[in-house]
Coordinates of C-alpha atoms in Angstrom, one line a residue:
Chain A
X1 CA -21.8 -138.7 -45.5
X2 CA -23.2 -136.6 -48.3
X3 CA -22.9 -137.4 -52.0
X4 CA -19.6 -137.0 -53.6
X5 CA -18.7 -135.5 -57.0
X6 CA -15.3 -134.7 -58.4
X7 CA -12.7 -134.9 -61.1
X8 CA -10.8 -138.1 -61.6
X9 CA -7.1 -138.8 -61.4
X10 CA -6.1 -142.2 -62.7
X11 CA -3.5 -144.6 -61.2
X12 CA -2.5 -148.1 -62.1
X13 CA -2.8 -151.3 -60.1
X14 CA -0.8 -152.2 -56.9
X15 CA -0.4 -148.6 -55.8
X16 CA 1.6 -149.2 -52.6
X17 CA 1.8 -147.1 -49.5
X18 CA 5.4 -146.1 -50.3
X19 CA 4.0 -144.5 -53.5
X20 CA 1.2 -142.8 -51.5
X21 CA 3.5 -141.4 -48.9
X22 CA 7.2 -142.4 -48.9
X23 CA 8.8 -143.5 -45.7
X24 CA 11.3 -140.6 -45.8
X25 CA 8.4 -138.3 -44.8
X26 CA 7.3 -140.5 -41.9
X27 CA 9.2 -138.6 -39.3
X28 CA 6.0 -136.7 -38.7
X29 CA 2.3 -137.4 -38.6
X30 CA 1.2 -133.9 -39.3
X31 CA -1.5 -134.1 -42.0
X32 CA -0.5 -130.8 -43.7
X33 CA 3.1 -131.9 -43.9
X34 CA 2.2 -135.3 -45.2
X35 CA -0.1 -133.9 -47.8
X36 CA 2.8 -132.0 -49.4
X37 CA 4.3 -135.3 -50.6
X38 CA 1.2 -137.4 -51.3
X39 CA 1.6 -139.8 -54.4
X40 CA 5.1 -138.2 -54.9
X41 CA 6.9 -141.3 -56.2
X42 CA 3.9 -142.3 -58.4
X43 CA 3.5 -138.8 -59.9
X44 CA 5.8 -136.0 -58.6
X45 CA 3.4 -133.4 -60.1
X46 CA 0.3 -134.8 -58.4
X47 CA 0.4 -132.5 -55.4
X48 CA 0.4 -129.4 -57.7
X49 CA -2.5 -130.8 -59.8
X50 CA -4.9 -132.1 -57.3
X51 CA -7.8 -130.0 -56.0
X52 CA -10.1 -130.4 -53.0
X53 CA -12.9 -132.8 -53.9
X54 CA -11.0 -134.7 -56.6
X55 CA -11.4 -138.5 -56.8
X56 CA -8.7 -141.1 -57.4
X57 CA -9.6 -144.1 -59.6
X58 CA -7.0 -146.9 -59.6
X59 CA -6.5 -150.5 -60.5
X60 CA -6.5 -153.6 -58.2
X61 CA -4.9 -153.8 -54.8
X62 CA -4.8 -150.1 -54.0
X63 CA -2.8 -149.3 -50.8
X64 CA -0.8 -152.5 -50.6
X65 CA 2.3 -152.7 -48.4
X66 CA 2.8 -150.9 -45.1
X67 CA 0.2 -150.3 -42.4
X68 CA 1.0 -146.6 -42.2
X69 CA -2.1 -144.7 -41.5
X70 CA -0.1 -141.7 -42.8
X71 CA -1.3 -142.9 -46.3
X72 CA -5.0 -142.2 -45.9
X73 CA -4.2 -139.2 -43.7
X74 CA -2.0 -137.7 -46.5
X75 CA -4.6 -138.4 -49.2
X76 CA -7.4 -136.9 -47.2
X77 CA -5.4 -133.8 -46.2
X78 CA -4.4 -133.3 -49.9
X79 CA -8.1 -132.9 -50.6
X80 CA -8.8 -136.3 -52.2
X81 CA -12.5 -136.9 -51.5
X82 CA -12.8 -140.6 -52.4
X83 CA -10.9 -143.5 -53.9
X84 CA -12.4 -146.0 -56.4
X85 CA -10.7 -149.3 -57.2
X86 CA -11.6 -152.9 -58.1
X87 CA -10.0 -154.0 -54.8
X88 CA -8.1 -152.6 -51.9
X89 CA -5.3 -154.0 -49.7
X90 CA -6.7 -155.1 -46.4
X91 CA -4.9 -152.8 -44.0
X92 CA -5.5 -149.7 -46.2
X93 CA -9.2 -150.6 -46.4
X94 CA -9.5 -150.6 -42.7
X95 CA -7.4 -147.5 -42.2
X96 CA -9.4 -145.5 -44.8
X97 CA -12.6 -146.3 -42.9
X98 CA -11.0 -145.4 -39.6
X99 CA -9.7 -142.1 -41.1
X100 CA -13.1 -141.2 -42.6
X101 CA -11.7 -141.4 -46.2
X102 CA -14.5 -142.9 -48.4
X103 CA -13.4 -145.8 -50.6
X104 CA -15.4 -147.8 -53.1
X105 CA -14.9 -151.2 -54.7
X106 CA -15.9 -151.0 -58.3
X107 CA -15.1 -153.9 -60.7
X108 CA -15.5 -151.6 -63.8
X109 CA -13.0 -149.0 -62.5
X110 CA -11.0 -149.3 -65.8
X111 CA -14.0 -147.7 -67.6
X112 CA -13.4 -144.4 -65.8
X113 CA -10.7 -142.2 -67.4
X114 CA -8.4 -139.4 -66.2
X115 CA -10.2 -136.1 -66.2
X116 CA -13.7 -137.7 -66.1
X117 CA -16.2 -136.3 -63.7
X118 CA -17.9 -138.9 -61.4
X119 CA -20.6 -138.6 -58.8
X120 CA -21.2 -141.1 -56.1
X121 CA -24.7 -141.7 -54.8
X122 CA -24.2 -143.3 -51.5
X123 CA -27.8 -144.1 -50.7
X124 CA -28.3 -145.8 -54.1
X125 CA -24.9 -147.5 -54.2
X126 CA -24.2 -146.0 -57.6
X127 CA -21.2 -144.4 -59.2
X128 CA -22.1 -142.2 -62.3
X129 CA -19.4 -141.4 -64.8
X130 CA -20.9 -138.1 -66.0
X131 CA -18.3 -137.8 -68.8
X132 CA -19.3 -141.1 -70.4
X133 CA -22.9 -141.2 -69.2
X134 CA -22.4 -144.7 -67.7
X135 CA -23.5 -145.7 -64.2
X136 CA -22.2 -148.6 -62.1
X137 CA -23.2 -150.2 -58.9
X138 CA -20.3 -150.4 -56.4
X139 CA -19.7 -153.3 -54.1
X140 CA -21.9 -152.6 -51.1
X141 CA -20.0 -151.5 -47.9
X142 CA -20.1 -154.5 -45.5
X143 CA -22.9 -153.9 -43.0
X144 CA -20.5 -154.1 -40.0
X145 CA -18.3 -151.4 -41.5
X146 CA -21.4 -149.3 -42.3
X147 CA -22.6 -149.5 -38.7
X148 CA -19.1 -148.4 -37.5
X149 CA -19.3 -145.5 -39.9
X150 CA -22.7 -144.6 -38.7
X151 CA -21.5 -144.6 -35.1
X152 CA -18.9 -142.0 -36.0
X153 CA -16.0 -144.3 -36.6
X154 CA -14.1 -146.9 -34.6
X155 CA -13.0 -144.7 -31.7
X156 CA -16.4 -143.2 -31.3
X157 CA -17.9 -146.6 -31.1
X158 CA -16.0 -147.2 -27.8
X159 CA -18.3 -144.9 -25.8
X160 CA -21.4 -146.4 -27.4
X161 CA -20.2 -149.9 -26.8
X162 CA -19.2 -149.3 -23.2
Chain B
X1 CA -17.3 -179.0 -37.6
X2 CA -13.6 -179.2 -38.6
X3 CA -11.5 -176.1 -38.1
X4 CA -8.2 -174.6 -39.2
X5 CA -5.7 -173.6 -36.6
X6 CA -6.6 -170.0 -37.3
X7 CA -10.3 -170.7 -36.7
X8 CA -9.3 -172.5 -33.4
X9 CA -7.3 -169.6 -32.2
X10 CA -10.3 -167.3 -32.9
X11 CA -12.7 -169.7 -31.2
X12 CA -10.6 -169.8 -28.1
X13 CA -10.6 -166.1 -27.9
X14 CA -14.3 -165.7 -28.7
X15 CA -15.2 -168.5 -26.2
X16 CA -17.4 -170.1 -28.9
X17 CA -16.8 -172.0 -32.2
X18 CA -16.2 -169.5 -35.0
X19 CA -15.4 -170.1 -38.6
X20 CA -14.0 -168.2 -41.6
X21 CA -15.8 -164.9 -42.6
X22 CA -17.5 -164.5 -39.2
X23 CA -16.9 -161.1 -37.6
X24 CA -15.8 -161.4 -34.0
X25 CA -14.9 -159.0 -31.2
X26 CA -12.2 -160.6 -29.1
X27 CA -9.5 -159.8 -26.6
X28 CA -5.9 -159.4 -27.9
X29 CA -2.9 -160.9 -26.2
X30 CA -0.2 -158.5 -27.5
X31 CA -0.5 -155.1 -29.2
X32 CA 2.6 -153.7 -30.8
X33 CA 3.5 -150.2 -31.8
X34 CA 6.6 -148.5 -33.1
X35 CA 8.1 -145.0 -33.2
X36 CA 6.4 -144.1 -36.5
X37 CA 2.9 -145.5 -35.9
X38 CA 2.4 -145.2 -32.2
X39 CA 2.2 -141.4 -32.0
X40 CA -1.0 -141.4 -34.1
X41 CA -2.4 -144.1 -31.7
X42 CA -1.4 -142.1 -28.6
X43 CA -3.2 -139.1 -30.1
X44 CA -6.3 -141.1 -30.7
X45 CA -6.0 -142.8 -27.2
X46 CA -5.8 -139.4 -25.5
X47 CA -8.6 -137.8 -27.7
X48 CA -10.9 -140.7 -26.6
X49 CA -10.6 -139.5 -23.0
X50 CA -9.0 -142.8 -22.0
X51 CA -6.8 -142.6 -18.8
X52 CA -5.6 -146.2 -18.7
X53 CA -4.5 -149.1 -20.9
X54 CA -7.0 -152.0 -20.8
X55 CA -4.1 -154.5 -20.8
X56 CA -0.8 -152.7 -19.9
X57 CA 1.3 -155.8 -20.1
X58 CA -0.2 -156.7 -23.4
X59 CA 1.1 -153.5 -25.0
X60 CA 4.6 -153.1 -26.4
X61 CA 6.2 -150.1 -27.9
X62 CA 9.4 -150.7 -29.9
X63 CA 11.4 -147.8 -31.2
X64 CA 13.0 -149.3 -34.3
X65 CA 12.3 -147.4 -37.5
X66 CA 14.2 -144.1 -37.2
X67 CA 16.0 -144.7 -33.8
X68 CA 18.7 -143.7 -32.9
X69 CA 17.1 -140.6 -34.2
X70 CA 17.9 -139.9 -37.9
X71 CA 16.9 -136.3 -37.7
X72 CA 15.3 -133.7 -35.4
X73 CA 11.7 -134.6 -36.4
X74 CA 12.4 -138.3 -35.7
X75 CA 13.8 -137.4 -32.3
X76 CA 10.7 -135.3 -31.5
X77 CA 8.5 -138.1 -32.8
X78 CA 10.2 -140.7 -30.5
X79 CA 9.7 -138.5 -27.5
X80 CA 5.9 -138.9 -27.9
X81 CA 6.3 -142.7 -27.3
X82 CA 8.9 -142.2 -24.6
X83 CA 6.7 -139.8 -22.6
X84 CA 3.7 -142.1 -23.0
X85 CA 5.7 -145.1 -21.8
X86 CA 7.0 -143.2 -18.8
X87 CA 3.5 -141.9 -17.9
X88 CA 1.9 -145.3 -18.1
X89 CA 5.0 -147.1 -16.6
X90 CA 5.0 -149.4 -19.6
X91 CA 6.8 -152.6 -18.9
X92 CA 7.3 -153.6 -22.5
X93 CA 8.9 -150.4 -23.8
X94 CA 12.0 -151.0 -25.9
X95 CA 14.3 -148.0 -26.6
X96 CA 17.9 -147.8 -27.5
X97 CA 19.1 -149.5 -24.3
X98 CA 17.6 -152.8 -25.4
X99 CA 16.7 -152.2 -29.0
X100 CA 15.7 -154.4 -31.9
X101 CA 13.4 -154.6 -34.8
X102 CA 10.0 -155.3 -33.3
X103 CA 9.4 -158.6 -35.1
X104 CA 12.8 -160.0 -34.2
X105 CA 12.7 -158.6 -30.7
X106 CA 9.3 -159.7 -29.3
X107 CA 9.8 -163.4 -30.0
X108 CA 13.3 -163.2 -28.4
X109 CA 11.7 -161.7 -25.3
X110 CA 9.0 -164.4 -25.0
X111 CA 6.3 -161.7 -25.4
X112 CA 4.5 -163.6 -28.2
X113 CA 3.6 -167.2 -27.7
X114 CA 1.7 -170.0 -29.5
X115 CA -2.1 -169.5 -29.6
X116 CA -1.9 -165.7 -29.2
X117 CA -3.9 -163.1 -31.0
X118 CA -1.4 -160.3 -31.8
X119 CA -1.9 -157.1 -33.7
X120 CA 0.7 -154.4 -34.5
X121 CA 0.7 -151.1 -36.2
X122 CA 3.2 -152.5 -38.7
X123 CA 2.3 -154.6 -41.7
X124 CA 5.0 -157.1 -40.9
X125 CA 3.3 -158.1 -37.7
X126 CA 2.3 -161.3 -39.5
X127 CA 5.9 -162.5 -38.7
X128 CA 4.8 -163.8 -35.3
X129 CA 2.5 -166.4 -36.9
X130 CA 5.7 -168.5 -37.2
X131 CA 5.1 -169.4 -33.5
X132 CA 1.6 -170.8 -34.2
X133 CA -0.2 -167.6 -33.3
X134 CA -2.6 -165.4 -35.2
X135 CA -0.8 -162.1 -35.8
X136 CA -1.7 -159.3 -38.2
X137 CA -0.9 -155.7 -39.1
X138 CA -3.4 -152.9 -38.6
X139 CA -3.4 -149.1 -38.6
X140 CA -2.7 -146.8 -35.7
X141 CA -6.4 -146.1 -35.0
X142 CA -7.1 -149.8 -34.7
X143 CA -4.2 -150.0 -32.3
X144 CA -5.6 -147.1 -30.2
X145 CA -8.9 -149.0 -30.0
X146 CA -7.1 -152.0 -28.7
X147 CA -5.2 -149.9 -26.2
X148 CA -8.4 -148.6 -24.8
X149 CA -10.6 -151.7 -24.9
X150 CA -8.1 -154.6 -24.8
X151 CA -9.5 -156.1 -28.0
X152 CA -10.7 -155.4 -31.5
X153 CA -12.9 -156.7 -34.2
X154 CA -11.8 -159.2 -36.8
X155 CA -13.2 -161.0 -39.8
X156 CA -12.0 -164.6 -39.2
X157 CA -9.9 -165.2 -42.4
X158 CA -10.2 -168.0 -44.8
X159 CA -7.1 -170.1 -45.1
X160 CA -4.9 -171.1 -48.1
X161 CA -3.0 -174.3 -47.3
X162 CA 0.5 -174.3 -48.6
X163 CA 1.9 -177.8 -48.8
X164 CA 5.7 -177.8 -48.8
X165 CA 7.5 -181.0 -49.6
X166 CA 11.1 -182.1 -49.6
X167 CA 14.3 -180.9 -48.0
X168 CA 15.6 -177.5 -49.2
X169 CA 18.9 -177.5 -51.1
X170 CA 22.0 -175.8 -49.7
X171 CA 21.5 -172.0 -49.4
X172 CA 17.7 -172.3 -50.2
X173 CA 15.9 -170.8 -47.3
X174 CA 12.5 -169.7 -46.0
X175 CA 12.9 -166.5 -48.0
X176 CA 13.1 -168.4 -51.2
X177 CA 10.0 -170.4 -50.4
X178 CA 7.9 -167.3 -49.6
X179 CA 9.2 -165.5 -52.7
X180 CA 8.2 -168.5 -54.8
X181 CA 4.7 -168.5 -53.3
X182 CA 4.3 -164.7 -53.9
X183 CA 5.6 -165.2 -57.5
X184 CA 3.0 -167.8 -58.1
X185 CA -0.1 -166.2 -56.6
X186 CA 0.8 -162.5 -56.9
X187 CA 0.9 -159.5 -54.5
X188 CA -2.9 -159.8 -53.9
X189 CA -3.1 -163.6 -54.3
X190 CA -3.9 -164.1 -50.6
X191 CA -5.8 -160.9 -50.0
X192 CA -7.7 -161.1 -46.7
X193 CA -6.6 -164.7 -46.2
X194 CA -4.2 -166.7 -44.0
X195 CA -1.3 -168.6 -45.6
X196 CA -1.0 -171.8 -43.5
X197 CA 2.4 -173.4 -44.1
X198 CA 2.4 -177.2 -43.8
X199 CA 4.1 -180.3 -45.3
X200 CA 7.2 -182.3 -44.5
X201 CA 9.5 -179.4 -45.4
X202 CA 8.6 -177.6 -42.2
X203 CA 10.6 -180.0 -40.1
X204 CA 13.7 -178.9 -42.0
X205 CA 13.0 -175.2 -41.5
X206 CA 14.5 -173.3 -38.5
X207 CA 12.5 -170.7 -36.6
X208 CA 14.4 -168.0 -38.6
X209 CA 13.2 -169.5 -41.9
X210 CA 9.7 -169.7 -40.5
X211 CA 9.8 -166.1 -39.4
X212 CA 10.9 -165.1 -42.9
X213 CA 8.0 -166.9 -44.5
X214 CA 5.3 -165.6 -42.2
X215 CA 6.9 -162.1 -42.4
X216 CA 6.3 -161.8 -46.1
X217 CA 2.8 -163.3 -46.1
X218 CA 1.6 -159.6 -46.3
X219 CA 3.5 -159.3 -49.6
X220 CA 0.9 -161.7 -51.1
X221 CA -1.8 -159.5 -49.5
X222 CA -2.4 -162.0 -46.7
X223 CA -3.8 -161.1 -43.3
X224 CA -1.6 -163.6 -41.6
X225 CA 0.8 -166.5 -42.1
X226 CA 1.0 -169.4 -39.7
X227 CA 3.1 -172.4 -38.9
X228 CA 1.9 -174.8 -36.2
X229 CA 3.9 -175.6 -33.1
X230 CA 6.4 -178.5 -33.3
X231 CA 9.7 -179.6 -31.8
X232 CA 11.6 -176.6 -33.4
X233 CA 9.1 -174.2 -31.9
X234 CA 9.4 -175.9 -28.5
X235 CA 13.2 -175.6 -28.7
X236 CA 13.0 -171.9 -29.6
X237 CA 10.8 -171.1 -26.7
X238 CA 12.6 -173.3 -24.2
X239 CA 15.1 -170.6 -23.0
X240 CA 12.7 -167.7 -23.0
X241 CA 10.6 -166.4 -20.1
X242 CA 7.2 -166.7 -21.7
X243 CA 4.6 -164.0 -21.1
X244 CA 1.8 -166.6 -21.2
X245 CA 1.3 -170.3 -21.2
X246 CA 1.4 -171.5 -24.9
X247 CA -1.9 -172.7 -26.3
X248 CA -0.9 -175.4 -28.8
X249 CA -3.4 -175.9 -31.6
X250 CA -3.5 -177.8 -34.9
X251 CA -5.7 -177.7 -37.9
X252 CA -8.1 -180.6 -38.2
X253 CA -7.3 -182.9 -41.2
X254 CA -10.7 -182.2 -42.8
X255 CA -10.6 -178.4 -42.2
X256 CA -11.9 -176.1 -44.9
X257 CA -9.4 -174.4 -47.2
X258 CA -10.2 -172.0 -50.0
X259 CA -7.1 -173.1 -51.9
X260 CA -4.3 -175.6 -51.7
X261 CA -0.9 -174.7 -53.1
X262 CA 1.8 -177.4 -53.5
X263 CA 5.5 -176.5 -53.7
X264 CA 8.2 -179.0 -54.3
X265 CA 10.9 -177.5 -52.1
X266 CA 13.4 -180.2 -52.9
X267 CA 13.6 -178.9 -56.4
X268 CA 13.4 -175.2 -55.6
X269 CA 16.4 -173.0 -56.4
X270 CA 17.0 -169.6 -54.8
X271 CA 14.5 -167.0 -55.9
X272 CA 15.2 -163.3 -56.8
X273 CA 12.3 -160.7 -56.9
X274 CA 13.2 -158.1 -59.5
X275 CA 11.9 -154.5 -59.3
X276 CA 9.3 -153.3 -58.6
X277 CA 7.1 -156.0 -57.0
X278 CA 7.9 -158.9 -54.7
X279 CA 5.9 -161.1 -57.1
X280 CA 8.3 -160.3 -60.0
X281 CA 10.3 -163.5 -59.3
X282 CA 13.1 -165.1 -61.3
X283 CA 15.3 -168.1 -60.5
X284 CA 18.8 -167.4 -59.3
X285 CA 20.1 -169.0 -62.5
X286 CA 18.2 -166.4 -64.5
X287 CA 19.5 -163.6 -62.4
X288 CA 23.1 -164.8 -62.7
X289 CA 22.6 -165.0 -66.5
X290 CA 21.3 -161.4 -66.5
X291 CA 24.6 -160.2 -65.0
X292 CA 23.0 -157.6 -62.7
X293 CA 25.6 -155.2 -61.4
X294 CA 25.0 -153.9 -57.9
X295 CA 26.1 -150.9 -55.9
X296 CA 24.9 -152.1 -52.5
X297 CA 24.2 -155.4 -50.8
X298 CA 22.0 -155.2 -47.7
X299 CA 21.6 -157.9 -45.1
X300 CA 19.1 -157.2 -42.4
X301 CA 15.4 -156.3 -41.6
X302 CA 12.5 -158.1 -39.9
X303 CA 12.7 -160.6 -42.8
X304 CA 16.4 -161.6 -42.7
X305 CA 18.3 -159.9 -39.9
X306 CA 18.5 -162.9 -37.6
X307 CA 21.5 -164.9 -36.3
X308 CA 21.3 -167.5 -39.1
X309 CA 21.4 -164.7 -41.7
X310 CA 24.6 -163.3 -40.2
X311 CA 26.0 -166.8 -39.9
X312 CA 25.5 -167.7 -43.6
X313 CA 26.8 -164.3 -44.6
X314 CA 30.0 -164.8 -42.5
X315 CA 30.5 -168.3 -44.0
X316 CA 30.4 -166.9 -47.5
X317 CA 32.5 -163.8 -46.7
X318 CA 35.2 -165.5 -44.7
X319 CA 38.6 -164.8 -46.2
X320 CA 37.0 -162.8 -49.1
X321 CA 36.7 -159.1 -49.9
X322 CA 33.6 -157.1 -50.8
X323 CA 33.8 -156.1 -54.5
X324 CA 35.5 -152.7 -54.9
X325 CA 32.3 -151.1 -56.4
X326 CA 29.9 -152.5 -53.8
X327 CA 29.0 -151.4 -50.3
X328 CA 27.9 -154.1 -48.0
X329 CA 25.6 -153.1 -45.1
X330 CA 24.7 -155.6 -42.4
X331 CA 22.0 -154.7 -39.8
X332 CA 21.5 -157.2 -37.0
X333 CA 17.9 -157.6 -36.0
X334 CA 18.4 -157.0 -32.2
X335 CA 21.2 -156.2 -29.8
X336 CA 21.2 -159.8 -28.7
X337 CA 21.7 -161.0 -32.2
X338 CA 24.6 -158.5 -32.6
X339 CA 26.1 -159.7 -29.3
X340 CA 25.9 -163.4 -30.3
X341 CA 27.2 -162.8 -33.8
X342 CA 30.1 -160.9 -32.2
X343 CA 30.8 -163.8 -29.8
X344 CA 30.7 -166.3 -32.7
X345 CA 33.1 -164.2 -34.8
X346 CA 30.6 -163.4 -37.5
X347 CA 31.0 -159.6 -37.1
X348 CA 34.8 -159.8 -37.3
X349 CA 34.5 -161.7 -40.6
X350 CA 32.0 -159.3 -42.0
X351 CA 34.1 -156.3 -41.1
X352 CA 37.3 -157.9 -42.3
X353 CA 35.6 -158.5 -45.6
X354 CA 34.8 -154.8 -45.9
X355 CA 31.2 -154.8 -44.7
X356 CA 29.8 -152.2 -42.3
X357 CA 27.7 -153.4 -39.4
X358 CA 25.0 -151.0 -38.1
X359 CA 22.7 -150.8 -35.0
X360 CA 19.5 -152.8 -35.1
X361 CA 16.9 -150.7 -37.1
X362 CA 14.3 -150.9 -39.8
X363 CA 16.1 -147.9 -41.4
X364 CA 17.5 -149.0 -44.7
X365 CA 14.6 -151.4 -45.6
X366 CA 12.1 -148.6 -46.0
X367 CA 14.5 -145.9 -47.2
X368 CA 14.5 -144.3 -43.8
X369 CA 18.2 -144.1 -43.1
X370 CA 21.4 -146.2 -42.7
X371 CA 21.8 -147.2 -46.3
X372 CA 19.7 -145.1 -48.6
X373 CA 20.1 -145.7 -52.4
X374 CA 21.1 -142.8 -54.7
X375 CA 19.8 -142.0 -58.2
X376 CA 19.9 -145.1 -60.5
X377 CA 21.7 -147.2 -57.9
X378 CA 21.0 -151.0 -57.7
X379 CA 20.8 -153.1 -54.5
X380 CA 20.5 -156.7 -53.7
X381 CA 18.6 -156.8 -50.4
X382 CA 17.4 -159.3 -48.0
X383 CA 14.4 -157.1 -47.2
X384 CA 10.7 -157.6 -48.1
X385 CA 9.7 -154.9 -50.6
X386 CA 11.2 -153.7 -53.8
X387 CA 8.6 -151.0 -54.7
X388 CA 9.6 -147.8 -56.6
X389 CA 11.7 -145.7 -54.2
X390 CA 11.4 -148.2 -51.4
X391 CA 15.1 -147.9 -50.3
X392 CA 15.8 -144.4 -51.6
X393 CA 15.8 -142.6 -54.9
X394 CA 12.8 -143.1 -57.2
X395 CA 15.2 -144.2 -59.9
X396 CA 16.9 -146.8 -57.7
X397 CA 16.3 -150.5 -58.0
X398 CA 16.0 -153.3 -55.4
X399 CA 16.4 -157.0 -56.0
X400 CA 15.1 -159.1 -53.1
X401 CA 17.1 -162.2 -52.2
X402 CA 18.2 -164.4 -49.3
X403 CA 21.2 -163.6 -47.2
X404 CA 23.5 -166.1 -48.9
X405 CA 22.8 -164.6 -52.3
X406 CA 23.3 -161.1 -50.9
X407 CA 26.7 -162.0 -49.4
X408 CA 27.9 -163.8 -52.5
X409 CA 26.7 -160.9 -54.7
X410 CA 28.6 -158.4 -52.4
X411 CA 31.8 -160.3 -53.3
X412 CA 31.1 -160.7 -57.0
X413 CA 29.7 -157.2 -57.7
X414 CA 26.8 -158.8 -59.5
X415 CA 23.9 -161.0 -58.4
X416 CA 25.7 -164.3 -57.7
X417 CA 25.2 -167.9 -56.8
X418 CA 26.5 -168.6 -53.2
X419 CA 27.3 -172.2 -54.2
X420 CA 29.9 -170.8 -56.7
X421 CA 31.6 -168.4 -54.3

């Protein structure tokens, strides 16, 4: 995974998976179709505004609710490059890793504003808010998750493990 | 070293003693998919080059969300699961012929038993913890991994001990207890943890109540909810052909808990979760005082679509009429529940009162079909989530309640107290 740099879209806390992709669109798992409706019930204009490489910064408990993997699929297909939040709901956290959508736990997420430009240095474990000039250390990715990522994700680890 | 019931289940599956926060790779007894989540799993399964299921009888597909098909895309989506089930001669495939909401259906079929490790690509998979099993929701890729390997990796969760004391008052149910807990600790209050329900209240709670409580553990962010095996569990299992021999485990008295939560259930009144989070709880008295007008009352879902829900609804609706401005929709959890409720006369009472009874489905709960809310409409619902747009329009509102409150409210046209109806 290379370094990430992008413009920030801000969301509040407890962003649930129904807000990320409403169930009325779950009659397909086609990424392009899902991407058309990403975050629709949180911000109906989001799809028009987001560009490839943008980064979502949210409050606590991002991705709570359903287990639908359609949520990280939709975000990724819409071009969202990473998500930063103080905490993530458990199933979403696991799904994001499995889908290859980078997510970062950052306690000081509220110090990053809409429209800020942030860069994420994966090797140093640092998130830089280029707009404010402040840098923060994100919560390290658990070693087990990191090894899964390095083996190319969960499904790819099957062949290696077998 | 002392262990919780959850640590014991993981230890049995890992064939060594394991404790909270350890990461383990273990076999899984039952893997559950549905019409929405399984197609992604099937795609990943096929892409991996797998040609067989590691544990075919430990895999169930239940078509329950948008089945009978709500539209062309849903029909096409269901076909992916149907074709896969046929190709792999899946024993535990539940389509329209024997349908039900997965978390009501599997316990009924004896496919989930005490001591099991269960995963499902559905967040309410935690329901099955009511049987004294470890059961949790995961995504479709994790499901695919389990289909191929027969197991998966887990971080053994820390446990929060919930001590429930006293006998619940009339019309206070497992739903009220879990809403009270979520109200107290918040929607991320149990993040990554297990909610272990204990205390003398348990002996007063039916399996249906216990399923409701474990079902909504996820609404507090929990990984699982669990109730240990007792006489009521034994009774529930006694008429079912069990897929495996139950492994009956109990927490040690000196097991380690990260938090202990006490609830005096004897004094608890019914709880209503106002929009837009299940943690936004109020007492029924407050809700009645707020005179909340409703357009729709919904009784159903994996939380409250069981026989006791239909029974209490029928008791309240008998000889009454649903308010002229309200639609009452009742969705039995399974075909068996529908059949039993019909035999016992509950369905006649509900229909006579002006309610409509649907096929078993998750449809209305997640705004899929069979009871979508229009702009600015308000519902009282026995379901599990009241997020923005959850049951339909972005401007609609959902108040979560138990089945007695939903039935009483359907008659009154406002959120109402069942003891007054």
